[in-house]
Amino acid sequence: MFDALVVLGKNIGIGWTREKIRKTPNSLSDRSILSVYAAGFLYKTGNFNRIIFSGGKTAGEDFPSEAAAMKDFLLKEFPEIPEDKIILEENSFDTIENATEVKKLLSKLILNQVIGLTTNEFASRAKMVFKKEGLKIDFLKANDELKKLSPQTYEKFKYKKNPTEVAYEKWAYLVILTPLVNTLAHDIIRKMRSKS
């Protein structure tokens, strides 16, 4: 039994600008929606005491945080999950900040046994970023978990991998290995995303 399942949103990315996310009914990208479904089905296995959604105001200041949007969507799709079992981390804007803010939250709430969840193409990099922050958290792959737990839901909400996005994720994975490049890339990406 895990104390919590930490779910990382994936709102902003190649093909998903703030403008596009604002137009979606739930203020969530297809990646974040798939992760929410996977989280809901995983919670129902009884292996997790809580769900932590991590993500700030990726759609803009006038929209709910990504964490709040994921929570709302989860409660709509899984009304049997108690609302008091959901914790929000609403300050982070990217994976580096996810790791920093989740670390603070876990320390404050004294949660030790946690596991992460994010999309398949992002899981290895997320694990590495969290490890650099001092958190040895394994990450489940949302696409694989959803396909296993609810094939019908997976078929309905699966998405096509964008080749550019896959290449970007591989490049980002390598960037993490070089601290100076990592810091510069983080600053550049944050500025670009804040303008989208």
Coordinates of N, CA, C and O in Angstrom, one line a residue:
M1 N 0.8 -1.2 0.0 CA 0.0 0.0 0.0 C 0.9 1.3 0.0 O 1.8 1.4 0.8
F2 N 0.6 2.2 -0.9 CA 1.3 3.4 -1.0 C 0.6 4.5 -0.3 O -0.6 4.6 -0.3
D3 N 1.4 5.5 0.3 CA 0.7 6.6 0.9 C 0.0 7.5 -0.1 O -1.0 8.1 0.1
A4 N 0.7 7.6 -1.3 CA 0.1 8.4 -2.4 C 0.6 8.1 -3.7 O 1.6 7.5 -3.9
L5 N -0.3 8.4 -4.7 CA 0.1 8.4 -6.1 C 0.2 9.8 -6.6 O -0.7 10.6 -6.5
V6 N 1.4 10.2 -7.0 CA 1.7 11.5 -7.5 C 1.5 11.6 -9.0 O 2.2 10.9 -9.8
V7 N 0.5 12.4 -9.4 CA 0.2 12.4 -10.9 C 0.7 13.8 -11.4 O 0.2 14.8 -11.0
L8 N 1.5 13.7 -12.4 CA 2.0 14.9 -13.1 C 1.2 15.2 -14.3 O 0.9 14.3 -15.1
G9 N 0.7 16.4 -14.4 CA 0.0 16.8 -15.6 C 1.0 17.0 -16.8 O 2.2 17.1 -16.6
K10 N 0.4 17.1 -18.0 CA 1.2 17.3 -19.2 C 0.4 18.2 -20.1 O 0.0 17.8 -21.2
N11 N 0.1 19.4 -19.6 CA -0.7 20.3 -20.3 C 0.0 21.0 -21.5 O -0.3 20.9 -22.6
I12 N 1.1 21.7 -21.1 CA 1.8 22.5 -22.2 C 2.9 21.6 -22.8 O 3.6 20.9 -22.1
G13 N 2.9 21.6 -24.1 CA 3.9 20.8 -24.8 C 3.7 21.0 -26.3 O 2.9 21.8 -26.7
I14 N 4.4 20.3 -27.1 CA 4.3 20.4 -28.6 C 2.9 20.0 -29.0 O 2.4 18.9 -28.6
G15 N 2.3 20.9 -29.7 CA 0.9 20.7 -30.1 C -0.2 21.1 -29.1 O -1.4 21.1 -29.4
W16 N 0.3 21.5 -27.9 CA -0.7 21.9 -26.8 C -0.2 23.2 -26.2 O 0.6 23.3 -25.3
T17 N -0.8 24.3 -26.8 CA -0.5 25.6 -26.3 C -1.5 26.0 -25.3 O -2.6 25.4 -25.2
R18 N -1.3 27.1 -24.6 CA -2.3 27.6 -23.6 C -3.6 27.9 -24.3 O -4.7 27.6 -23.8
E19 N -3.5 28.5 -25.5 CA -4.7 28.8 -26.2 C -5.6 27.6 -26.5 O -6.8 27.6 -26.4
K20 N -4.9 26.5 -26.9 CA -5.7 25.3 -27.3 C -6.3 24.7 -26.0 O -7.4 24.2 -26.0
I21 N -5.5 24.7 -24.9 CA -6.0 24.1 -23.6 C -7.2 24.9 -23.1 O -8.2 24.4 -22.6
R22 N -7.2 26.3 -23.3 CA -8.3 27.1 -22.8 C -9.6 26.8 -23.5 O -10.7 27.0 -23.0
K23 N -9.5 26.3 -24.8 CA -10.6 25.9 -25.5 C -11.2 24.6 -25.2 O -12.3 24.2 -25.7
T24 N -10.5 23.7 -24.5 CA -11.0 22.4 -24.2 C -12.0 22.5 -23.0 O -11.8 23.4 -22.1
P25 N -13.0 21.7 -23.0 CA -14.0 21.8 -21.9 C -13.5 21.6 -20.5 O -14.0 22.2 -19.6
N26 N -12.4 20.9 -20.3 CA -11.9 20.6 -19.0 C -10.6 21.4 -18.7 O -10.0 21.1 -17.6
S27 N -10.1 22.2 -19.6 CA -8.8 22.9 -19.4 C -7.7 21.9 -19.3 O -6.7 22.2 -18.5
L28 N -7.8 20.8 -20.0 CA -6.7 19.8 -19.9 C -6.4 19.3 -21.3 O -7.2 19.1 -22.2
S29 N -5.1 18.9 -21.5 CA -4.6 18.3 -22.7 C -5.1 16.9 -22.8 O -5.4 16.3 -21.8
D30 N -4.9 16.2 -23.9 CA -5.3 14.8 -24.0 C -4.3 14.0 -23.2 O -4.7 13.0 -22.6
R31 N -3.1 14.4 -23.0 CA -2.1 13.7 -22.1 C -2.6 13.7 -20.7 O -2.5 12.7 -20.0
S32 N -3.0 14.9 -20.2 CA -3.4 15.0 -18.8 C -4.7 14.2 -18.6 O -4.9 13.6 -17.5
I33 N -5.6 14.3 -19.5 CA -6.9 13.5 -19.4 C -6.6 12.0 -19.3 O -7.1 11.3 -18.4
L34 N -5.7 11.5 -20.1 CA -5.4 10.1 -20.1 C -4.7 9.7 -18.7 O -5.1 8.7 -18.1
S35 N -3.9 10.6 -18.2 CA -3.3 10.4 -16.9 C -4.3 10.4 -15.7 O -4.2 9.6 -14.8
V36 N -5.3 11.2 -15.9 CA -6.4 11.3 -14.8 C -7.2 10.0 -14.9 O -7.5 9.4 -13.8
Y37 N -7.5 9.5 -16.0 CA -8.2 8.2 -16.1 C -7.4 7.1 -15.5 O -7.9 6.3 -14.7
A38 N -6.1 7.1 -15.8 CA -5.2 6.0 -15.3 C -5.2 6.1 -13.7 O -5.2 5.1 -13.0
A39 N -5.1 7.4 -13.2 CA -5.1 7.6 -11.8 C -6.4 7.1 -11.1 O -6.3 6.4 -10.1
G40 N -7.5 7.3 -11.7 CA -8.8 6.9 -11.2 C -8.9 5.4 -11.1 O -9.2 4.8 -10.0
F41 N -8.5 4.7 -12.2 CA -8.5 3.2 -12.1 C -7.5 2.7 -11.2 O -7.7 1.7 -10.5
L42 N -6.3 3.3 -11.1 CA -5.3 2.8 -10.2 C -5.8 3.0 -8.7 O -5.5 2.1 -7.9
Y43 N -6.4 4.1 -8.4 CA -6.9 4.3 -7.1 C -7.9 3.2 -6.7 O -7.9 2.8 -5.5
K44 N -8.7 2.9 -7.6 CA -9.7 1.8 -7.4 C -9.1 0.5 -7.1 O -9.8 -0.4 -6.6
T45 N -7.9 0.2 -7.4 CA -7.2 -1.0 -7.0 C -7.0 -1.2 -5.5 O -6.8 -2.3 -5.1
G46 N -7.1 -0.1 -4.8 CA -6.9 -0.1 -3.4 C -5.5 -0.1 -2.9 O -5.2 -0.2 -1.7
N47 N -4.6 0.2 -3.8 CA -3.1 0.3 -3.5 C -2.6 1.6 -3.1 O -1.4 1.8 -2.8
F48 N -3.5 2.6 -3.1 CA -3.1 4.0 -2.8 C -4.1 4.7 -1.8 O -5.3 4.5 -2.0
N49 N -3.5 5.3 -0.8 CA -4.3 6.0 0.1 C -4.8 7.4 -0.4 O -5.9 7.8 0.0
R50 N -4.0 8.1 -1.2 CA -4.3 9.4 -1.7 C -3.8 9.6 -3.1 O -2.9 8.8 -3.6
I51 N -4.3 10.6 -3.7 CA -3.8 11.0 -5.1 C -3.3 12.5 -4.9 O -4.1 13.3 -4.4
I52 N -2.1 12.7 -5.4 CA -1.6 14.1 -5.4 C -1.5 14.5 -6.9 O -0.8 13.9 -7.6
F53 N -2.3 15.6 -7.2 CA -2.2 16.1 -8.6 C -1.2 17.3 -8.5 O -1.3 18.2 -7.7
S54 N -0.2 17.3 -9.4 CA 0.8 18.3 -9.4 C 0.8 19.1 -10.7 O 0.9 18.6 -11.8
G55 N 0.6 20.4 -10.6 CA 0.6 21.3 -11.8 C 0.0 22.7 -11.5 O -1.1 22.7 -10.9
G56 N 0.6 23.7 -11.9 CA 0.1 25.1 -11.6 C -0.8 25.6 -12.7 O -1.4 24.8 -13.4
K57 N -0.8 26.9 -12.9 CA -1.7 27.5 -13.8 C -1.2 27.5 -15.2 O -0.9 28.6 -15.8
T58 N -1.1 26.4 -15.8 CA -0.5 26.2 -17.1 C -1.4 26.8 -18.2 O -0.9 27.1 -19.3
A59 N -2.7 26.9 -18.0 CA -3.6 27.5 -19.0 C -3.7 29.0 -18.9 O -4.3 29.6 -19.7
G60 N -3.1 29.6 -17.9 CA -3.2 31.0 -17.7 C -3.8 31.4 -16.3 O -4.5 30.5 -15.7
E61 N -3.6 32.6 -15.9 CA -4.0 33.0 -14.6 C -5.5 33.0 -14.4 O -6.0 32.9 -13.3
D62 N -6.3 33.2 -15.4 CA -7.7 33.2 -15.3 C -8.4 31.8 -15.4 O -9.6 31.7 -15.4
F63 N -7.5 30.8 -15.4 CA -8.0 29.4 -15.5 C -7.6 28.6 -14.2 O -6.6 29.0 -13.5
P64 N -8.3 27.5 -13.9 CA -7.8 26.8 -12.7 C -6.4 26.2 -12.9 O -6.0 26.0 -14.1
S65 N -5.8 25.9 -11.8 CA -4.5 25.2 -12.0 C -4.7 23.9 -12.6 O -5.8 23.4 -12.6
E66 N -3.6 23.4 -13.2 CA -3.7 22.1 -13.8 C -4.1 21.0 -12.8 O -4.9 20.1 -13.1
A67 N -3.6 21.1 -11.6 CA -3.9 20.2 -10.5 C -5.4 20.2 -10.2 O -6.1 19.2 -10.1
A68 N -6.0 21.4 -10.1 CA -7.4 21.6 -9.8 C -8.3 21.1 -11.0 O -9.3 20.4 -10.7
A69 N -7.8 21.3 -12.2 CA -8.6 20.8 -13.3 C -8.6 19.3 -13.4 O -9.6 18.7 -13.7
M70 N -7.4 18.7 -13.0 CA -7.4 17.2 -13.0 C -8.2 16.7 -11.9 O -8.9 15.7 -12.1
K71 N -8.2 17.3 -10.8 CA -9.1 16.9 -9.6 C -10.6 17.0 -10.1 O -11.3 16.0 -9.8
D72 N -11.0 18.1 -10.6 CA -12.4 18.2 -11.1 C -12.8 17.2 -12.1 O -13.9 16.6 -12.0
F73 N -11.9 16.9 -13.0 CA -12.2 15.9 -14.0 C -12.3 14.5 -13.4 O -13.2 13.7 -13.7
L74 N -11.4 14.2 -12.5 CA -11.4 12.9 -11.8 C -12.7 12.7 -11.0 O -13.3 11.6 -11.1
L75 N -13.1 13.7 -10.3 CA -14.3 13.6 -9.5 C -15.6 13.5 -10.4 O -16.6 12.8 -10.0
K76 N -15.5 14.1 -11.5 CA -16.6 13.9 -12.5 C -16.7 12.5 -13.0 O -17.8 11.9 -13.2
E77 N -15.6 11.9 -13.3 CA -15.5 10.6 -14.0 C -15.5 9.5 -12.9 O -15.9 8.4 -13.3
F78 N -15.1 9.8 -11.7 CA -15.0 8.8 -10.7 C -15.6 9.3 -9.4 O -14.9 9.6 -8.4
P79 N -16.9 9.6 -9.3 CA -17.6 10.2 -8.2 C -17.4 9.4 -6.9 O -17.6 9.9 -5.8
E80 N -17.1 8.1 -7.0 CA -16.9 7.3 -5.8 C -15.6 7.5 -5.1 O -15.5 7.1 -3.9
I81 N -14.7 8.2 -5.7 CA -13.4 8.6 -5.0 C -13.7 9.7 -4.1 O -14.1 10.8 -4.5
P82 N -13.4 9.6 -2.8 CA -13.6 10.7 -1.8 C -12.7 11.9 -2.1 O -11.5 11.7 -2.3
E83 N -13.4 13.0 -2.1 CA -12.6 14.3 -2.4 C -11.5 14.5 -1.4 O -10.5 15.1 -1.8
D84 N -11.7 14.1 -0.2 CA -10.7 14.4 0.8 C -9.4 13.5 0.7 O -8.5 13.6 1.4
K85 N -9.5 12.6 -0.3 CA -8.3 11.8 -0.6 C -7.4 12.4 -1.7 O -6.5 11.8 -2.1
I86 N -7.8 13.6 -2.2 CA -7.1 14.2 -3.2 C -6.4 15.4 -2.7 O -7.0 16.3 -2.0
I87 N -5.1 15.5 -3.0 CA -4.2 16.7 -2.6 C -3.8 17.4 -3.8 O -3.4 16.7 -4.8
L88 N -3.7 18.7 -3.7 CA -3.3 19.5 -4.9 C -1.9 20.2 -4.6 O -1.7 20.8 -3.5
E89 N -1.1 20.1 -5.6 CA 0.2 20.9 -5.6 C 0.0 21.8 -6.8 O 0.0 21.4 -7.9
E90 N -0.2 23.1 -6.5 CA -0.6 24.1 -7.6 C 0.4 25.1 -7.9 O 0.1 26.1 -8.5
N91 N 1.7 24.9 -7.5 CA 2.7 26.0 -7.7 C 3.6 25.7 -8.9 O 4.3 26.6 -9.4
S92 N 3.7 24.5 -9.4 CA 4.7 24.1 -10.4 C 4.3 24.4 -11.8 O 3.1 24.4 -12.1
F93 N 5.2 24.6 -12.6 CA 5.0 25.0 -14.0 C 5.6 23.9 -15.0 O 5.2 23.8 -16.1
D94 N 6.6 23.2 -14.5 CA 7.2 22.2 -15.3 C 7.7 21.1 -14.5 O 7.5 21.1 -13.2
T95 N 8.4 20.1 -15.0 CA 8.9 18.9 -14.3 C 9.8 19.2 -13.1 O 9.7 18.7 -12.0
I96 N 10.8 20.1 -13.4 CA 11.7 20.5 -12.3 C 11.0 21.1 -11.1 O 11.2 20.7 -10.0
E97 N 10.0 22.0 -11.4 CA 9.2 22.6 -10.3 C 8.2 21.5 -9.7 O 8.0 21.6 -8.5
N98 N 7.7 20.6 -10.5 CA 6.9 19.5 -10.0 C 7.7 18.8 -8.9 O 7.2 18.6 -7.8
A99 N 9.0 18.5 -9.2 CA 9.8 17.7 -8.2 C 10.1 18.6 -7.0 O 9.9 18.1 -5.8
T100 N 10.4 19.8 -7.1 CA 10.7 20.7 -6.0 C 9.4 20.9 -5.1 O 9.5 20.7 -3.9
E101 N 8.3 21.1 -5.7 CA 7.1 21.4 -4.9 C 6.5 20.1 -4.3 O 6.0 20.1 -3.2
V102 N 6.6 19.0 -5.0 CA 6.1 17.7 -4.5 C 7.0 17.3 -3.3 O 6.5 16.8 -2.3
K103 N 8.3 17.6 -3.4 CA 9.2 17.3 -2.3 C 8.8 18.0 -1.0 O 8.7 17.4 0.1
K104 N 8.5 19.3 -1.2 CA 8.0 20.1 0.0 C 6.7 19.5 0.6 O 6.6 19.4 1.8
L105 N 5.8 19.2 -0.3 CA 4.5 18.7 0.1 C 4.6 17.3 0.9 O 4.0 17.1 1.9
L106 N 5.4 16.4 0.3 CA 5.6 15.1 0.9 C 6.2 15.3 2.3 O 5.9 14.6 3.3
S107 N 7.2 16.2 2.5 CA 7.8 16.5 3.7 C 6.8 17.0 4.7 O 6.8 16.6 5.9
K108 N 6.0 18.0 4.3 CA 5.0 18.6 5.2 C 4.0 17.6 5.6 O 3.6 17.6 6.8
L109 N 3.5 16.7 4.7 CA 2.5 15.8 5.1 C 3.0 14.5 5.6 O 2.2 13.6 6.0
I110 N 4.3 14.3 5.7 CA 5.0 13.1 6.1 C 4.5 11.9 5.4 O 4.0 10.9 5.9
L111 N 4.6 12.0 4.1 CA 4.2 10.9 3.2 C 5.5 10.3 2.6 O 6.3 11.0 2.0
N112 N 5.8 9.0 2.9 CA 7.0 8.4 2.5 C 6.9 7.4 1.4 O 7.8 7.4 0.5
Q113 N 5.9 6.6 1.4 CA 5.7 5.5 0.3 C 4.9 6.1 -0.8 O 3.7 6.0 -0.7
V114 N 5.5 6.7 -1.8 CA 4.8 7.2 -2.9 C 5.3 6.7 -4.2 O 6.4 6.2 -4.3
I115 N 4.5 6.7 -5.2 CA 4.8 6.4 -6.6 C 4.3 7.4 -7.5 O 3.2 8.0 -7.2
G116 N 4.9 7.6 -8.6 CA 4.5 8.7 -9.6 C 3.7 8.1 -10.8 O 3.8 6.9 -11.0
L117 N 3.1 8.9 -11.5 CA 2.3 8.5 -12.7 C 2.4 9.7 -13.7 O 2.1 10.8 -13.4
T118 N 2.8 9.3 -14.9 CA 2.8 10.3 -16.0 C 2.8 9.5 -17.3 O 2.8 8.3 -17.3
T119 N 2.7 10.2 -18.4 CA 2.6 9.5 -19.7 C 3.8 8.7 -20.0 O 4.9 9.0 -19.6
N120 N 3.7 7.7 -20.9 CA 4.7 6.8 -21.2 C 6.0 7.4 -21.6 O 7.1 7.1 -21.1
E121 N 5.9 8.4 -22.6 CA 7.1 9.0 -23.1 C 7.8 9.9 -22.2 O 8.9 10.4 -22.4
F122 N 7.2 10.2 -21.0 CA 7.7 11.2 -20.1 C 8.2 10.5 -18.8 O 8.9 11.2 -18.0
A123 N 7.9 9.3 -18.6 CA 8.1 8.6 -17.3 C 9.6 8.5 -16.9 O 10.0 8.9 -15.7
S124 N 10.5 8.2 -17.8 CA 11.9 8.0 -17.5 C 12.5 9.3 -17.1 O 13.3 9.4 -16.1
R125 N 12.2 10.4 -17.8 CA 12.7 11.7 -17.6 C 12.2 12.2 -16.2 O 12.9 12.8 -15.4
A126 N 10.9 12.0 -16.0 CA 10.4 12.4 -14.7 C 11.1 11.8 -13.5 O 11.4 12.4 -12.5
K127 N 11.3 10.5 -13.6 CA 12.0 9.8 -12.6 C 13.4 10.3 -12.4 O 13.9 10.5 -11.2
M128 N 14.1 10.7 -13.4 CA 15.4 11.3 -13.3 C 15.4 12.7 -12.7 O 16.2 13.0 -11.8
V129 N 14.4 13.5 -13.0 CA 14.3 14.8 -12.5 C 14.0 14.7 -11.0 O 14.6 15.4 -10.2
F130 N 13.1 13.8 -10.6 CA 12.8 13.7 -9.2 C 14.0 13.1 -8.4 O 14.2 13.5 -7.3
K131 N 14.7 12.2 -9.0 CA 15.9 11.7 -8.3 C 16.9 12.8 -8.1 O 17.5 12.9 -7.0
K132 N 17.1 13.7 -9.0 CA 18.0 14.8 -8.9 C 17.6 15.7 -7.7 O 18.4 16.4 -7.1
E133 N 16.3 15.7 -7.4 CA 15.7 16.5 -6.3 C 15.8 15.8 -5.0 O 15.4 16.3 -4.0
G134 N 16.3 14.6 -5.1 CA 16.5 13.8 -3.9 C 15.3 12.9 -3.6 O 15.2 12.3 -2.4
L135 N 14.4 12.7 -4.5 CA 13.2 11.8 -4.3 C 13.4 10.6 -5.2 O 13.3 10.7 -6.4
K136 N 13.5 9.5 -4.6 CA 13.6 8.2 -5.3 C 12.2 7.6 -5.5 O 11.7 6.8 -4.7
I137 N 11.6 8.1 -6.5 CA 10.2 7.8 -6.8 C 10.2 7.0 -8.2 O 10.6 7.6 -9.2
D138 N 9.6 5.9 -8.2 CA 9.4 5.2 -9.5 C 8.1 5.8 -10.1 O 7.2 6.2 -9.4
F139 N 8.1 5.8 -11.4 CA 7.0 6.3 -12.2 C 6.3 5.2 -13.0 O 6.9 4.5 -13.8
L140 N 5.0 5.1 -12.8 CA 4.2 4.2 -13.6 C 3.9 5.0 -14.9 O 3.8 6.2 -15.0
K141 N 3.7 4.2 -16.0 CA 3.4 4.8 -17.3 C 1.9 4.8 -17.5 O 1.3 3.7 -17.6
A142 N 1.3 6.0 -17.5 CA -0.1 6.1 -17.6 C -0.8 5.4 -18.7 O -1.8 4.7 -18.6
N143 N -0.2 5.4 -19.9 CA -0.8 4.8 -21.1 C -0.8 3.3 -20.9 O -1.9 2.7 -21.1
D144 N 0.3 2.7 -20.4 CA 0.3 1.2 -20.1 C -0.7 0.8 -19.0 O -1.4 -0.2 -19.2
E145 N -0.7 1.6 -18.0 CA -1.6 1.3 -16.8 C -3.1 1.3 -17.3 O -3.9 0.5 -16.9
L146 N -3.4 2.4 -18.0 CA -4.8 2.5 -18.4 C -5.2 1.4 -19.4 O -6.3 0.8 -19.3
K147 N -4.3 1.1 -20.3 CA -4.6 0.0 -21.3 C -4.8 -1.4 -20.5 O -5.6 -2.2 -20.9
K148 N -4.0 -1.6 -19.4 CA -4.2 -2.8 -18.7 C -5.4 -2.8 -17.8 O -6.1 -3.8 -17.7
L149 N -5.8 -1.7 -17.2 CA -6.9 -1.6 -16.2 C -8.2 -1.4 -16.9 O -9.3 -1.8 -16.4
S150 N -8.2 -0.7 -18.0 CA -9.5 -0.4 -18.7 C -9.2 -0.3 -20.2 O -9.1 0.9 -20.7
P151 N -9.1 -1.4 -20.9 CA -8.8 -1.3 -22.4 C -9.8 -0.4 -23.2 O -9.4 0.3 -24.1
Q152 N -11.1 -0.5 -22.8 CA -12.1 0.3 -23.5 C -11.8 1.8 -23.3 O -11.9 2.6 -24.3
T153 N -11.5 2.2 -22.1 CA -11.2 3.7 -21.8 C -9.9 4.1 -22.6 O -9.8 5.1 -23.2
Y154 N -8.9 3.2 -22.5 CA -7.7 3.5 -23.2 C -7.9 3.7 -24.7 O -7.4 4.6 -25.3
E155 N -8.7 2.8 -25.3 CA -9.0 3.0 -26.8 C -9.7 4.3 -27.1 O -9.5 4.9 -28.1
K156 N -10.5 4.7 -26.2 CA -11.3 5.9 -26.4 C -10.4 7.2 -26.2 O -10.6 8.2 -26.9
F157 N -9.4 7.1 -25.3 CA -8.6 8.3 -25.0 C -7.2 8.3 -25.4 O -6.4 9.2 -25.1
K158 N -6.7 7.2 -26.0 CA -5.3 7.1 -26.5 C -5.1 8.2 -27.5 O -6.0 8.7 -28.1
Y159 N -3.8 8.6 -27.6 CA -3.5 9.7 -28.5 C -2.3 9.2 -29.3 O -1.5 8.3 -28.9
K160 N -2.1 9.8 -30.5 CA -1.0 9.5 -31.3 C 0.2 10.3 -30.8 O 0.2 11.4 -30.5
K161 N 1.4 9.6 -30.8 CA 2.6 10.2 -30.4 C 3.1 11.1 -31.5 O 3.3 10.6 -32.6
N162 N 3.3 12.3 -31.2 CA 3.9 13.2 -32.2 C 5.4 13.0 -32.3 O 6.1 13.1 -31.3
P163 N 5.9 12.7 -33.5 CA 7.4 12.4 -33.6 C 8.2 13.6 -33.1 O 9.3 13.3 -32.5
T164 N 7.8 14.8 -33.3 CA 8.5 16.0 -32.8 C 8.6 15.9 -31.2 O 9.6 16.2 -30.6
E165 N 7.4 15.6 -30.6 CA 7.4 15.5 -29.2 C 8.3 14.4 -28.6 O 9.0 14.6 -27.6
V166 N 8.3 13.3 -29.3 CA 9.1 12.2 -28.8 C 10.6 12.6 -28.9 O 11.4 12.4 -28.0
A167 N 11.0 13.3 -30.0 CA 12.4 13.7 -30.2 C 12.7 14.8 -29.1 O 13.8 14.7 -28.5
Y168 N 11.7 15.7 -28.8 CA 12.0 16.7 -27.8 C 12.2 16.0 -26.4 O 13.1 16.4 -25.7
E169 N 11.4 15.0 -26.1 CA 11.5 14.3 -24.8 C 12.9 13.7 -24.7 O 13.5 13.7 -23.6
K170 N 13.4 13.1 -25.8 CA 14.7 12.5 -25.8 C 15.8 13.6 -25.6 O 16.8 13.4 -24.8
W171 N 15.7 14.7 -26.3 CA 16.6 15.8 -26.1 C 16.6 16.3 -24.7 O 17.6 16.5 -24.0
A172 N 15.4 16.5 -24.1 CA 15.2 17.0 -22.8 C 15.8 16.0 -21.8 O 16.4 16.4 -20.8
Y173 N 15.7 14.7 -22.0 CA 16.3 13.7 -21.1 C 17.8 13.9 -21.1 O 18.4 13.8 -20.0
L174 N 18.4 14.1 -22.2 CA 19.9 14.3 -22.2 C 20.3 15.6 -21.6 O 21.3 15.7 -20.9
V175 N 19.5 16.7 -21.7 CA 19.8 18.0 -21.1 C 19.9 17.9 -19.6 O 20.7 18.5 -19.0
I176 N 19.1 17.1 -19.0 CA 19.1 16.9 -17.6 C 20.4 16.5 -17.0 O 20.8 16.9 -15.9
L177 N 21.2 15.8 -17.8 CA 22.5 15.2 -17.4 C 23.5 16.3 -17.3 O 24.5 16.1 -16.6
T178 N 23.3 17.5 -17.9 CA 24.3 18.6 -17.8 C 23.7 19.7 -17.0 O 22.8 20.4 -17.5
P179 N 24.1 20.0 -15.8 CA 23.4 21.0 -14.9 C 23.3 22.4 -15.5 O 22.2 23.0 -15.5
L180 N 24.4 22.9 -16.1 CA 24.3 24.3 -16.7 C 23.3 24.3 -17.8 O 22.5 25.2 -17.9
V181 N 23.4 23.4 -18.7 CA 22.5 23.3 -19.9 C 21.1 23.1 -19.4 O 20.1 23.8 -19.9
N182 N 20.9 22.3 -18.4 CA 19.6 22.1 -17.8 C 19.0 23.4 -17.3 O 17.8 23.7 -17.5
T183 N 19.8 24.2 -16.5 CA 19.3 25.4 -16.0 C 18.9 26.4 -17.1 O 17.8 27.0 -17.0
L184 N 19.8 26.5 -18.1 CA 19.5 27.4 -19.2 C 18.2 27.0 -20.0 O 17.4 27.8 -20.3
A185 N 18.1 25.7 -20.2 CA 17.0 25.2 -21.0 C 15.7 25.4 -20.2 O 14.7 25.8 -20.7
H186 N 15.8 25.2 -18.9 CA 14.6 25.4 -18.0 C 14.1 26.8 -18.1 O 12.9 27.1 -18.3
D187 N 15.1 27.8 -18.0 CA 14.7 29.2 -18.1 C 14.1 29.6 -19.5 O 13.1 30.3 -19.5
I188 N 14.7 29.1 -20.5 CA 14.2 29.4 -21.9 C 12.8 28.8 -22.1 O 11.9 29.5 -22.6
I189 N 12.6 27.5 -21.7 CA 11.3 26.9 -21.9 C 10.2 27.6 -21.1 O 9.1 27.8 -21.6
R190 N 10.6 28.0 -19.9 CA 9.6 28.6 -19.0 C 9.2 30.0 -19.6 O 8.0 30.3 -19.7
K191 N 10.1 30.7 -20.2 CA 9.8 32.0 -20.8 C 8.9 31.8 -22.1 O 8.0 32.5 -22.3
M192 N 9.3 30.8 -22.9 CA 8.5 30.4 -24.1 C 7.1 30.0 -23.7 O 6.1 30.5 -24.3
R193 N 6.9 29.2 -22.7 CA 5.6 28.7 -22.3 C 4.7 29.8 -21.7 O 3.5 29.9 -21.9
S194 N 5.4 30.8 -21.0 CA 4.6 31.9 -20.4 C 4.0 32.8 -21.4 O 3.1 33.5 -21.2
K195 N 4.6 32.8 -22.6 CA 4.1 33.6 -23.7 C 3.1 32.9 -24.6 O 2.5 33.6 -25.4
S196 N 3.0 31.6 -24.5 CA 2.1 30.9 -25.4 C 0.7 31.1 -25.0 O 0.3 31.5 -24.0

